[in-house]
Structure formats: structure tokens, C-alpha cells
C-alpha positions as protocol buffer text, in pm:
chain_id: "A"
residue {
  index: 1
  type: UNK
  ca { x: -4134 y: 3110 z: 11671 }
}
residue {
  index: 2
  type: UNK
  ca { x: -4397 y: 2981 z: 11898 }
}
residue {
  index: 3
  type: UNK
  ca { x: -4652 y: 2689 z: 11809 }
}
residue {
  index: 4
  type: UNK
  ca { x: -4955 y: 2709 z: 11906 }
}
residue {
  index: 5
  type: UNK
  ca { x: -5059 y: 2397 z: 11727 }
}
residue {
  index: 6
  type: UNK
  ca { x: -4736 y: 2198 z: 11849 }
}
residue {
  index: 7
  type: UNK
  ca { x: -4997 y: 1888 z: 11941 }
}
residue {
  index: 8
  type: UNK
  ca { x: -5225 y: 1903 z: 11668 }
}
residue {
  index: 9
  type: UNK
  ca { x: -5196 y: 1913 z: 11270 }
}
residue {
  index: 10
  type: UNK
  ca { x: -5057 y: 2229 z: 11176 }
}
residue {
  index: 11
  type: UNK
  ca { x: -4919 y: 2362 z: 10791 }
}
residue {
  index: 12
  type: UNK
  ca { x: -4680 y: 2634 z: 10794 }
}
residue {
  index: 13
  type: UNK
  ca { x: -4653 y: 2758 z: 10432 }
}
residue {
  index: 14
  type: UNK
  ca { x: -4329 y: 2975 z: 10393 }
}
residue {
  index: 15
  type: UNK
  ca { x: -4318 y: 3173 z: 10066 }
}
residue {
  index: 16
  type: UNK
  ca { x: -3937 y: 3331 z: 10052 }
}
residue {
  index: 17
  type: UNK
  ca { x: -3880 y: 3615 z: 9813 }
}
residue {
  index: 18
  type: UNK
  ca { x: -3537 y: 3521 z: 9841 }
}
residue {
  index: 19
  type: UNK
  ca { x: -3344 y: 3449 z: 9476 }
}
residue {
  index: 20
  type: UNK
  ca { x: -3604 y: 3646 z: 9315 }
}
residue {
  index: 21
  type: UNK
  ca { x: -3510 y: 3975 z: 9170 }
}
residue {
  index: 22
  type: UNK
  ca { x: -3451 y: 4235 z: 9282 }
}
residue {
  index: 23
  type: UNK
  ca { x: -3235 y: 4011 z: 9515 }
}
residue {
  index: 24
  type: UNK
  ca { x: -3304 y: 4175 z: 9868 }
}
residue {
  index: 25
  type: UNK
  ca { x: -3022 y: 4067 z: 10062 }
}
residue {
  index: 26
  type: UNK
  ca { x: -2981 y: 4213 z: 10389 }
}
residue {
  index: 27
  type: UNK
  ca { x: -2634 y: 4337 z: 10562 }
}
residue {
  index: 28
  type: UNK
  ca { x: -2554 y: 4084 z: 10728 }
}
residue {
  index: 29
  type: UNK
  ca { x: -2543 y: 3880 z: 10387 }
}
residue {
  index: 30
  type: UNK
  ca { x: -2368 y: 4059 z: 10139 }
}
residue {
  index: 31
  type: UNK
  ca { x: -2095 y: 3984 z: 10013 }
}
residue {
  index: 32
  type: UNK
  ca { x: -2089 y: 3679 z: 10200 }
}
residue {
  index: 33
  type: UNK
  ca { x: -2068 y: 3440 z: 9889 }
}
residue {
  index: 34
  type: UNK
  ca { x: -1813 y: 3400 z: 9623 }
}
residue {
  index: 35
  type: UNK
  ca { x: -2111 y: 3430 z: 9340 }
}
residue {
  index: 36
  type: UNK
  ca { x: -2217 y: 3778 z: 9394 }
}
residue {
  index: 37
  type: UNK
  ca { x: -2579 y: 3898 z: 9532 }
}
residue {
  index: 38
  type: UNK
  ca { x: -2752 y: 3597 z: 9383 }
}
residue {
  index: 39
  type: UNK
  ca { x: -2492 y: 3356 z: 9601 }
}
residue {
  index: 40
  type: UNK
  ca { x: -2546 y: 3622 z: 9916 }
}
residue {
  index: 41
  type: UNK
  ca { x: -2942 y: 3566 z: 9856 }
}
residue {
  index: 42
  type: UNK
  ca { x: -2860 y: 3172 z: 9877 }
}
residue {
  index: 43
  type: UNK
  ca { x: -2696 y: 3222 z: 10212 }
}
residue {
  index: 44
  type: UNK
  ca { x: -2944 y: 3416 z: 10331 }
}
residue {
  index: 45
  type: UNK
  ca { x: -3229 y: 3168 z: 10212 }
}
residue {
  index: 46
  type: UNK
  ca { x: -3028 y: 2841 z: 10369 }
}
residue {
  index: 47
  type: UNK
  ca { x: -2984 y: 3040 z: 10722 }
}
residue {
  index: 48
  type: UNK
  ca { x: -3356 y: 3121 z: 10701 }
}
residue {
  index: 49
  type: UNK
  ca { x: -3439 y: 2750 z: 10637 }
}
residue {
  index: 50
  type: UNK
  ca { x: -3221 y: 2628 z: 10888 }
}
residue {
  index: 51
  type: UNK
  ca { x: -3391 y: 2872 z: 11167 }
}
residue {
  index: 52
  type: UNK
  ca { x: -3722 y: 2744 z: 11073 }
}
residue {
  index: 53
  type: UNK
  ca { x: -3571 y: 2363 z: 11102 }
}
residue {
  index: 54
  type: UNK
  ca { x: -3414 y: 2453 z: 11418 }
}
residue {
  index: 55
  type: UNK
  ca { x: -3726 y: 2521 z: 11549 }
}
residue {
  index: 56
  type: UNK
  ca { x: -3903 y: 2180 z: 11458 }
}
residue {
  index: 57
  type: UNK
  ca { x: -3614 y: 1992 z: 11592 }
}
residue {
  index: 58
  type: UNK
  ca { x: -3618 y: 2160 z: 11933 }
}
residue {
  index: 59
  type: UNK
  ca { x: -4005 y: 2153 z: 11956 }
}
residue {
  index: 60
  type: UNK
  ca { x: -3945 y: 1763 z: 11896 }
}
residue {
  index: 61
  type: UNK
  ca { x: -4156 y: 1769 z: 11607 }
}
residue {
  index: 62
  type: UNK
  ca { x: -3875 y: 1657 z: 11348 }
}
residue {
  index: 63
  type: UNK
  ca { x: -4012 y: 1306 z: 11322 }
}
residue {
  index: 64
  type: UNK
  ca { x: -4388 y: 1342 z: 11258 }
}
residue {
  index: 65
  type: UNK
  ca { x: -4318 y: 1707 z: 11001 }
}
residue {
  index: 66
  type: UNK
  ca { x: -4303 y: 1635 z: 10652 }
}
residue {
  index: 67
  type: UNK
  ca { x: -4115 y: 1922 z: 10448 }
}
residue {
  index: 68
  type: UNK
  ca { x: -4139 y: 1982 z: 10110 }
}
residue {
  index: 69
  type: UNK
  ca { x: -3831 y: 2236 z: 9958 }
}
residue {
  index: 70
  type: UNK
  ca { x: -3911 y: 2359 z: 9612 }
}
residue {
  index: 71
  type: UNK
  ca { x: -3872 y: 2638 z: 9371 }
}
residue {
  index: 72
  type: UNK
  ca { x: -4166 y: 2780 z: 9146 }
}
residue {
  index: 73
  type: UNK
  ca { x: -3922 y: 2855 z: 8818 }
}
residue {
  index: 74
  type: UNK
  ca { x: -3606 y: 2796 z: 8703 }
}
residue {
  index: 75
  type: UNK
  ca { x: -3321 y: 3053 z: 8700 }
}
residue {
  index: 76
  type: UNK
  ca { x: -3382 y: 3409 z: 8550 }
}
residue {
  index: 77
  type: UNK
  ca { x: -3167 y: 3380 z: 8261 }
}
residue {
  index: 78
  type: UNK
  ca { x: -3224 y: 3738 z: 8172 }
}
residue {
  index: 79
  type: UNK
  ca { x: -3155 y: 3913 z: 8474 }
}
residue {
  index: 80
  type: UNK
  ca { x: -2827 y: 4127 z: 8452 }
}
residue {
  index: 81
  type: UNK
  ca { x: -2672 y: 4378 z: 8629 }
}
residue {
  index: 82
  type: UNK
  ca { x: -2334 y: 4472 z: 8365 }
}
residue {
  index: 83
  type: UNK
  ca { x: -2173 y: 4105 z: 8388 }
}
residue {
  index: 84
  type: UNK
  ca { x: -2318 y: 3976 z: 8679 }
}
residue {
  index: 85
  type: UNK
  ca { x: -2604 y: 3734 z: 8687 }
}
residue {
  index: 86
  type: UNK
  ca { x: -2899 y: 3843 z: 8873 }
}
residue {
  index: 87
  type: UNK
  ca { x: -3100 y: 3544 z: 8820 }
}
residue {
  index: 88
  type: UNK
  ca { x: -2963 y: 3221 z: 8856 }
}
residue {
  index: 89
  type: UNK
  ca { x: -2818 y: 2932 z: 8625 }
}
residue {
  index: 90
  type: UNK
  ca { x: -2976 y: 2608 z: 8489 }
}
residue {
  index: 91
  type: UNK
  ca { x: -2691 y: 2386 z: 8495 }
}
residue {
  index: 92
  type: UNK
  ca { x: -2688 y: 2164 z: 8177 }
}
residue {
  index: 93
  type: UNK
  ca { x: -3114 y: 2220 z: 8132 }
}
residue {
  index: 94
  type: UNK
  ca { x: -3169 y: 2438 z: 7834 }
}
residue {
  index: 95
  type: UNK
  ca { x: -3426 y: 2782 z: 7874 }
}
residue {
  index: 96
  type: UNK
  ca { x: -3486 y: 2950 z: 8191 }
}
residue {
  index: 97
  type: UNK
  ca { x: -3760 y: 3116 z: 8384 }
}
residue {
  index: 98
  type: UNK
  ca { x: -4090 y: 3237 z: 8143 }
}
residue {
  index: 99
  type: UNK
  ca { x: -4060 y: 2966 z: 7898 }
}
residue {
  index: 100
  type: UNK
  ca { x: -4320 y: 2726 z: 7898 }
}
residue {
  index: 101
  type: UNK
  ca { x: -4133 y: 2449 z: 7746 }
}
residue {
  index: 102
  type: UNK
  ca { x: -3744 y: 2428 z: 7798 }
}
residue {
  index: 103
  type: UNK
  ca { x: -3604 y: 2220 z: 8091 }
}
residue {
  index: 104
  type: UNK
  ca { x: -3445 y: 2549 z: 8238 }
}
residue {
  index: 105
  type: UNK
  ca { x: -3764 y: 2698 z: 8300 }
}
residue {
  index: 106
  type: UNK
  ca { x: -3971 y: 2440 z: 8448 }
}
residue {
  index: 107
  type: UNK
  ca { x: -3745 y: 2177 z: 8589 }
}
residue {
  index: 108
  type: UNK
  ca { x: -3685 y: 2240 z: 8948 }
}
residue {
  index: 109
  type: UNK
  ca { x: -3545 y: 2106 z: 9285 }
}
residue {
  index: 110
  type: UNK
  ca { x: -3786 y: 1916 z: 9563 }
}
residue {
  index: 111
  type: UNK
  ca { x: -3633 y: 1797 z: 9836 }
}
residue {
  index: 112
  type: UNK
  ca { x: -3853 y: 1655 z: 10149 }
}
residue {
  index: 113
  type: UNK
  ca { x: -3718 y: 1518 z: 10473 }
}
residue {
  index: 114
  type: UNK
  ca { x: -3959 y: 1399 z: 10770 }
}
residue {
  index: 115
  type: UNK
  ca { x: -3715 y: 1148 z: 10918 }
}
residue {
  index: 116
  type: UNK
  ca { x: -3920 y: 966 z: 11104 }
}
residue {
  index: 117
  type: UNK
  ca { x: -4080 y: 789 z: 10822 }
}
residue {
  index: 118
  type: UNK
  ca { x: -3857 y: 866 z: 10528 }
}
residue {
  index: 119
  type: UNK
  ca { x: -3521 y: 716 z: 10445 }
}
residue {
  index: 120
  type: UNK
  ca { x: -3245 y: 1013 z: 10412 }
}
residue {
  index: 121
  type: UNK
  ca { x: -3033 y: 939 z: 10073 }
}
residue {
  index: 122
  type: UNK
  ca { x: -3318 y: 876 z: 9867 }
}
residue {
  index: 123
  type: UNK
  ca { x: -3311 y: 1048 z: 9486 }
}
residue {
  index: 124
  type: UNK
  ca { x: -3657 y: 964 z: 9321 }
}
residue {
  index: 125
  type: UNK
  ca { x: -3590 y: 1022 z: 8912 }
}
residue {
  index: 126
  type: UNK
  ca { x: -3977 y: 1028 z: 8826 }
}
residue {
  index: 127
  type: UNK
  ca { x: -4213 y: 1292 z: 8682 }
}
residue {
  index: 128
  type: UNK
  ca { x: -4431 y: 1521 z: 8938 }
}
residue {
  index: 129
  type: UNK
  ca { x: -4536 y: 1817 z: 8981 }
}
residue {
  index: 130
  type: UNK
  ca { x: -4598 y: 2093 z: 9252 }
}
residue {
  index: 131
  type: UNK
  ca { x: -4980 y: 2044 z: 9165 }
}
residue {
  index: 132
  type: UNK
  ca { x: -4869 y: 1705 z: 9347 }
}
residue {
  index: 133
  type: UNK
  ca { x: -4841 y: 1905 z: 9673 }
}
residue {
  index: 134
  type: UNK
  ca { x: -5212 y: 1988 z: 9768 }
}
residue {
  index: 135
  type: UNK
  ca { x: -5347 y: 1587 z: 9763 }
}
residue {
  index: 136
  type: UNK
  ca { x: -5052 y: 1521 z: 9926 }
}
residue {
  index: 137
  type: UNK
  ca { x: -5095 y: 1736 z: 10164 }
}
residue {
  index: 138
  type: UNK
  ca { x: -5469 y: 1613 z: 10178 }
}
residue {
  index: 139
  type: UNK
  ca { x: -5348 y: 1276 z: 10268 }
}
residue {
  index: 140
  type: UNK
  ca { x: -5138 y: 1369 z: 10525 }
}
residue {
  index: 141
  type: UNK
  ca { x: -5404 y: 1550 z: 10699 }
}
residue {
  index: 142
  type: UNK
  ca { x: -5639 y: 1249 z: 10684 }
}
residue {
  index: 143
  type: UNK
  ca { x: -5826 y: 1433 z: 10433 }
}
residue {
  index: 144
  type: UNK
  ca { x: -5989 y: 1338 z: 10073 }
}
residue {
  index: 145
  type: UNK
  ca { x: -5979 y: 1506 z: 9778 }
}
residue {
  index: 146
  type: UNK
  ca { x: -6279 y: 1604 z: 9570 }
}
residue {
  index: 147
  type: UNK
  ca { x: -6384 y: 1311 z: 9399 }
}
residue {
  index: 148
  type: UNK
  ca { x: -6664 y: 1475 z: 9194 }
}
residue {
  index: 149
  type: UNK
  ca { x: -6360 y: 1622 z: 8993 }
}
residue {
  index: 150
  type: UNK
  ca { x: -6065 y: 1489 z: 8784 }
}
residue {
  index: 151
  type: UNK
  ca { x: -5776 y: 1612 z: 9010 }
}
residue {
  index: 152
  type: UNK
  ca { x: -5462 y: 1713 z: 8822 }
}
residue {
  index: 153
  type: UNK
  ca { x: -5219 y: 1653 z: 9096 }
}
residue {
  index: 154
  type: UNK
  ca { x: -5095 y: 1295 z: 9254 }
}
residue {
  index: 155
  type: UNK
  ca { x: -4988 y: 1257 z: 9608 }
}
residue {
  index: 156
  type: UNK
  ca { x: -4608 y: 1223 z: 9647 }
}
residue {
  index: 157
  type: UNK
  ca { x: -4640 y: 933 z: 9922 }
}
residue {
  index: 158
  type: UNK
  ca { x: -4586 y: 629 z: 9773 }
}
residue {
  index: 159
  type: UNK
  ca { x: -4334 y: 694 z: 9519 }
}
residue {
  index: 160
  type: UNK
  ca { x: -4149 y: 849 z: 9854 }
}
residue {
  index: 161
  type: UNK
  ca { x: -4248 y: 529 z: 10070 }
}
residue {
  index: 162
  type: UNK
  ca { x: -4145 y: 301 z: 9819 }
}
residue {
  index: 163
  type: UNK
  ca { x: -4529 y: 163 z: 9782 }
}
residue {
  index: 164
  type: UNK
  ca { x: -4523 y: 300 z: 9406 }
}
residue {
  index: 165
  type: UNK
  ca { x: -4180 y: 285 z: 9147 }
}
residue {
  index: 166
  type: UNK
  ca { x: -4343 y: 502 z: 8915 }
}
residue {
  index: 167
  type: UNK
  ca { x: -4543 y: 845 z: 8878 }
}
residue {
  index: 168
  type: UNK
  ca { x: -4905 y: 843 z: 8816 }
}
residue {
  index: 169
  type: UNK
  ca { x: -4849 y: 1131 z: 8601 }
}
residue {
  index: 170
  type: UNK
  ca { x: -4839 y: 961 z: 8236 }
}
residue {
  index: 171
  type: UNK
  ca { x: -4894 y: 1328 z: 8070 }
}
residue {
  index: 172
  type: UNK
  ca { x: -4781 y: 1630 z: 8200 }
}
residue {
  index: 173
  type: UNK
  ca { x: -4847 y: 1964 z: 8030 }
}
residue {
  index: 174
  type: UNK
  ca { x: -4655 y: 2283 z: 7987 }
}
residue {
  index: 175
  type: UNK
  ca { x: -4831 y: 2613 z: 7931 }
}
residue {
  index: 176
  type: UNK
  ca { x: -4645 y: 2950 z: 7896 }
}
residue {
  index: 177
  type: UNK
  ca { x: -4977 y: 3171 z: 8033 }
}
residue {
  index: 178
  type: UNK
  ca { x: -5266 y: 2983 z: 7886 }
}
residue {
  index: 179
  type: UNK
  ca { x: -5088 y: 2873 z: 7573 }
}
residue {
  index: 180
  type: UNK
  ca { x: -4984 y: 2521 z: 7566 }
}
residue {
  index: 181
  type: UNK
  ca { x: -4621 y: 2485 z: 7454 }
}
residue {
  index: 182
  type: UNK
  ca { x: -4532 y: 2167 z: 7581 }
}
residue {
  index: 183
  type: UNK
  ca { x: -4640 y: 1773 z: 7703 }
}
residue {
  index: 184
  type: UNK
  ca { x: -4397 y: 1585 z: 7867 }
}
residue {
  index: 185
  type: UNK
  ca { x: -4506 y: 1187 z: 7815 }
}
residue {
  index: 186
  type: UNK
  ca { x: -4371 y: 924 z: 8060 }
}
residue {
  index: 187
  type: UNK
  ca { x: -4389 y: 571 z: 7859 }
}
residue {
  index: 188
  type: UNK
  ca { x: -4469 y: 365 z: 8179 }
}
residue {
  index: 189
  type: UNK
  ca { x: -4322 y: 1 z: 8015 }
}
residue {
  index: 190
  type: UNK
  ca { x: -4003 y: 149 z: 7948 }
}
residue {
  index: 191
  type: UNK
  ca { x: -4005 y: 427 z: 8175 }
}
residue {
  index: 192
  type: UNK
  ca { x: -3851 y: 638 z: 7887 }
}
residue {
  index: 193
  type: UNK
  ca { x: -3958 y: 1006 z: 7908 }
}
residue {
  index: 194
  type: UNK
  ca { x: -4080 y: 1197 z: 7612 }
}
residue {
  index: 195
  type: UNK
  ca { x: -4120 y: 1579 z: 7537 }
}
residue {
  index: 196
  type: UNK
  ca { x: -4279 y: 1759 z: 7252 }
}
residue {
  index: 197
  type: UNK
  ca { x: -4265 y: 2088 z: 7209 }
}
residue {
  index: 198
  type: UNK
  ca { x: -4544 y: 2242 z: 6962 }
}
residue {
  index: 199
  type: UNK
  ca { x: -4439 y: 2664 z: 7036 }
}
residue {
  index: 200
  type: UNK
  ca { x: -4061 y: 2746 z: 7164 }
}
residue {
  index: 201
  type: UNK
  ca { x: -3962 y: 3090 z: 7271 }
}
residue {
  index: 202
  type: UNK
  ca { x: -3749 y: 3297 z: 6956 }
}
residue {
  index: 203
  type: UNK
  ca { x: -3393 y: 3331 z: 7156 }
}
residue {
  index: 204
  type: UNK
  ca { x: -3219 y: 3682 z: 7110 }
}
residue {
  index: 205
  type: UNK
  ca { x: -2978 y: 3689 z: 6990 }
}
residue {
  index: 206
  type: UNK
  ca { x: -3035 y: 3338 z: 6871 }
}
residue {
  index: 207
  type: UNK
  ca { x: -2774 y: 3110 z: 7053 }
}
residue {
  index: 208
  type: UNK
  ca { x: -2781 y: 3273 z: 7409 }
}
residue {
  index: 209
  type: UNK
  ca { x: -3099 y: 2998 z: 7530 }
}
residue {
  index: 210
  type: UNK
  ca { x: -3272 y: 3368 z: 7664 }
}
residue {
  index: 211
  type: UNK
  ca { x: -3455 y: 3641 z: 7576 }
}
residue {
  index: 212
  type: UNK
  ca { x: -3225 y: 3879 z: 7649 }
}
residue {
  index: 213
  type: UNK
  ca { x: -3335 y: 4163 z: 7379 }
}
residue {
  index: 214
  type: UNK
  ca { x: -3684 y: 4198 z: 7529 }
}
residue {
  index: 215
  type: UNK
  ca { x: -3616 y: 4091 z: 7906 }
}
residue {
  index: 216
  type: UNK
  ca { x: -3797 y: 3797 z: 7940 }
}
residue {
  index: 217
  type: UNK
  ca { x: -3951 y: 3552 z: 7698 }
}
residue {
  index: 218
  type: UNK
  ca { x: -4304 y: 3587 z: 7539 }
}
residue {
  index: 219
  type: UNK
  ca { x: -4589 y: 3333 z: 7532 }
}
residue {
  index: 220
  type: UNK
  ca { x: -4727 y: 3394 z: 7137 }
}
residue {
  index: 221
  type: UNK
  ca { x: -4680 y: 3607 z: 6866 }
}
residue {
  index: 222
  type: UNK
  ca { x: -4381 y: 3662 z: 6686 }
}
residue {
  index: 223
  type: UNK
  ca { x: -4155 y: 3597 z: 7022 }
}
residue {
  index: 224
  type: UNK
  ca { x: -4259 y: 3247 z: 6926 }
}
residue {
  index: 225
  type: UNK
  ca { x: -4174 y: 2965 z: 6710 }
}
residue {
  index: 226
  type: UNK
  ca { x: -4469 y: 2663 z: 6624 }
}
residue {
  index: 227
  type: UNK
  ca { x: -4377 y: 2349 z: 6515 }
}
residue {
  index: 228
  type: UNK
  ca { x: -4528 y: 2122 z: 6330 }
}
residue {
  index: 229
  type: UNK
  ca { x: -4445 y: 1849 z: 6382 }
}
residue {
  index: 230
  type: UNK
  ca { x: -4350 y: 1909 z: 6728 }
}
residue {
  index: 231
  type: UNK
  ca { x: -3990 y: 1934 z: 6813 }
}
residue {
  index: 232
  type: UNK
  ca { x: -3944 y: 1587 z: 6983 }
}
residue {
  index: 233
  type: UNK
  ca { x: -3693 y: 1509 z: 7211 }
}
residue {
  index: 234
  type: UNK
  ca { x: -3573 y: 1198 z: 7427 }
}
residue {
  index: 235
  type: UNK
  ca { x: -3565 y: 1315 z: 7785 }
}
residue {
  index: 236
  type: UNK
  ca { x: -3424 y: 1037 z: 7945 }
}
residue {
  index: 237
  type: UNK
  ca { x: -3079 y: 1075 z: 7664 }
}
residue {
  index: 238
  type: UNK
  ca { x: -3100 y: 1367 z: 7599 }
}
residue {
  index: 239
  type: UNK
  ca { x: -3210 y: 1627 z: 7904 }
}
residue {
  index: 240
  type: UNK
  ca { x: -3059 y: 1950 z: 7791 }
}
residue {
  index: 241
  type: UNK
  ca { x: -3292 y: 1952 z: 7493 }
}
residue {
  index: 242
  type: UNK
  ca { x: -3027 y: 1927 z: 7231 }
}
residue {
  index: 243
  type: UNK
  ca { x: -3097 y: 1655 z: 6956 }
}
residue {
  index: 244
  type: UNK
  ca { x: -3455 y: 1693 z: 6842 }
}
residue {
  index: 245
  type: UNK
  ca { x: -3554 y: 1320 z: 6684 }
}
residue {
  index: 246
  type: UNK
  ca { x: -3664 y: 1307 z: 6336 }
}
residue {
  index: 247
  type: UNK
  ca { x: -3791 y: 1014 z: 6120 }
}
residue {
  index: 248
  type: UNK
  ca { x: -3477 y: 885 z: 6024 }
}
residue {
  index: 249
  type: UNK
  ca { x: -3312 y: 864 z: 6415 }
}
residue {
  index: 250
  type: UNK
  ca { x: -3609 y: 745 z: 6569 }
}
residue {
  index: 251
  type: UNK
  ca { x: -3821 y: 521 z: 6306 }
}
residue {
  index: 252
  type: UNK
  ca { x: -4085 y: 502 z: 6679 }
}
């Protein structure tokens, strides 16, 4: 790597196709994981990551880079090859990739370090969103957003610096293409989080959490279920999605 803007702002955006079918993995990775080509991919990925922070560290640029890790989706529920699992796993969240609502699909890891301003250690349980990246981004620049515009996404600073204990994202909502599926509501005076879901994806067959009959989950039609009322679920209780509320166990 060279840097030819080592003493001036610079953003490097890397895009990896890594843990994203068809699971490229080259020689030197496979078979080096216990959990198939999706674990090689992982391998591959971290060693990829760690170049690239190798790089900022021995430019002496480790203290004044912020770095934001993040996924785009969940895990691929229904990518198979015979029993192995092309596609990842969602721990305890329920859905996967494709599904506009479940915690599986759109639930996702961030990590940032920039070590010269933030404190390592630090787990932030709030709300945001990867919308949250470009004013963030904006700010760090010494940039401002549009104002002549409502902006959907929040910069990540303070809640990272401490300045702010709580999102600025009160609603956040979850389409499956343009058809809204889901809003997530974070109650700020008890800091309880809510979901509703008005369409869920039809599972096949029914208890598997995926689509696996037609591959991937639709976004309407008769792949879908509506609900009304909305399926409504405490996410701060209950985070894999498995007690809706009703009436009569949540009078609220």
C-alpha cells in the first residue's frame, strides 16, 4: 500500500466480497478453519483486515484513523452446499439475510477503533444504523451535512465519546425492497426497545426461520404474511423474536 494522502484527510472505503456466496476463498485459505469454506472465507477476511491495519500502524496513522467494521446483512440462512452452510449463522437472532424484519437479517456487527481518541473495551447497546456512517463521516472531515434536507442518518460520535447515552434514532424502519415490513421504536425514558412487524416472510418449511424452498425470502405476495395488528415484540426481553405481546401480557 502506499499513501499518497498520509498528511492530509484521506477515506479508504474497502468493500470485501469475502463471506458472500459463492465464498471465493483462495489456496492459501482453504481448509484452514474447522467450519468449512464459510470459516476459510473468515480467515481470509481477518488476514485481509489485519494487512490493511498493519499498514496504518506502520504509517503512524493509528491514532488520528477512525475505522468502522461492519456487515451489510445478516447470515445467508439459505445457502447450502449438501449439509454444509454456505452462508453464515445468526446466533440466537431469528431470520437471516433478505428479510426485512427479523433480527437475523438486519442486525449486524460494528466495531470501530481509532485509539487515539476512543477507549478500547467499550460495547455501546443503542440503536444505529449504517445510514449513521455518511454524517459521521461528514463530521470527521470538518464537513456539514445538507441542512435543506431531513437527513436519515445520525453521526456515531457522541454516543462513542460518551457526549450522548442514547441514539438519536427514536424510529428506525425496516423495508424488504420498498415494502415496509418493520419499525423498530426506541422508548427514550425507559430506553426499552420496541419492534413491530406489519409483513413477515412465510418460512418453508415452516419452523426452519428460512426460505429454504424458494432460495431466499420474498418481499410481498404470497411469500408473505401481514399482520394486523402488528406482531409486537419486546426487544430489549426478548431479542430472538420469540414471544409476540398481546393484550393480555402487555396491557401498554
Amino acid at each position: 500500500f502506499h499513501f499518497r494522502n498520509k498528511h492530509r484527510p484521506f477515506l479508504l472505503f474497502v468493500s470485501l466480497l469475502h463471506v458472500h456466496t459463492p465464498l471465493i476463498t483462495t489456496e492459501k485459505f482453504q481448509g484452514r478453519s474447522r467450519h468449512g469454506l464459510y470459516g476459510d472465507n473468515v480467515e481470509e477476511m481477518d488476514w485481509m483486515v489485519g494487512k490493511l491495519l498493519d499498514v496504518i500502524d506502520k504509517e503512524d496513522l493509528k491514532n488520528t484513523t477512525f475505522i468502522y467494521f461492519a456487515s451489510d446483512h445478516g447470515g445467508f440462512l439459505e445457502a447450502h452446499r449438501g449439509n454444509s452452510q454456505l452462508g453464515g449463522w445468526n446466533g440466537i437472532y431469528k431470520g437471516g439475510k433478505g428479510m426485512g424484519g427479523w433480527e437475523g437479517g438486519i442486525r449486524i456487527p460494528g466495531i470501530v477503533r481509532w485509539p487515539g481518541v476512543l477507549p478500547a473495551g467499550t460495547v455501546i447497546d443503542e440503536p444505529t444504523s449504517l445510514m449513521d456512517v455518511y454524517p459521521t463521516v461528514v463530521q470527521l472531515a470538518g464537513g456539514a451535512v445538507p441542512q435543506d434536507r431531513v437527513m436519515d442518518g445520525h453521526t456515531l460520535l457522541p454516543l462513542l465519546q460518551g457526549t450522548e447515552q442514547h441514539s438519536r434514532h427514536e424510529f428506525l424502519f425496516h423495508y424488504c425492497g420498498v415494502f415496509l415490513h418493520a419499525v423498530r421504536w426506541h422508548q427514550k425514558d425507559s430506553g426499552t426497545v420496541w419492534k413491530a412487524h406489519y409483513a413477515t416472510p412465510v418460512f418453508q418449511p415452516e419452523a426452519s426461520g428460512a426460505c429454504f424452498r424458494r432460495g431466499i425470502c420474498p418481499c410481498f405476495g404470497d411469500g408473505v404474511t401481514h399482520h394486523d395488528p402488528p406482531l409486537l415484540f419486546n426487544l430489549s426481553q426478548d431479542p430472538s423474536e420469540a414471544n409476540p405481546l398481546s393484550a393480555d401480557t402487555e396491557p401498554l
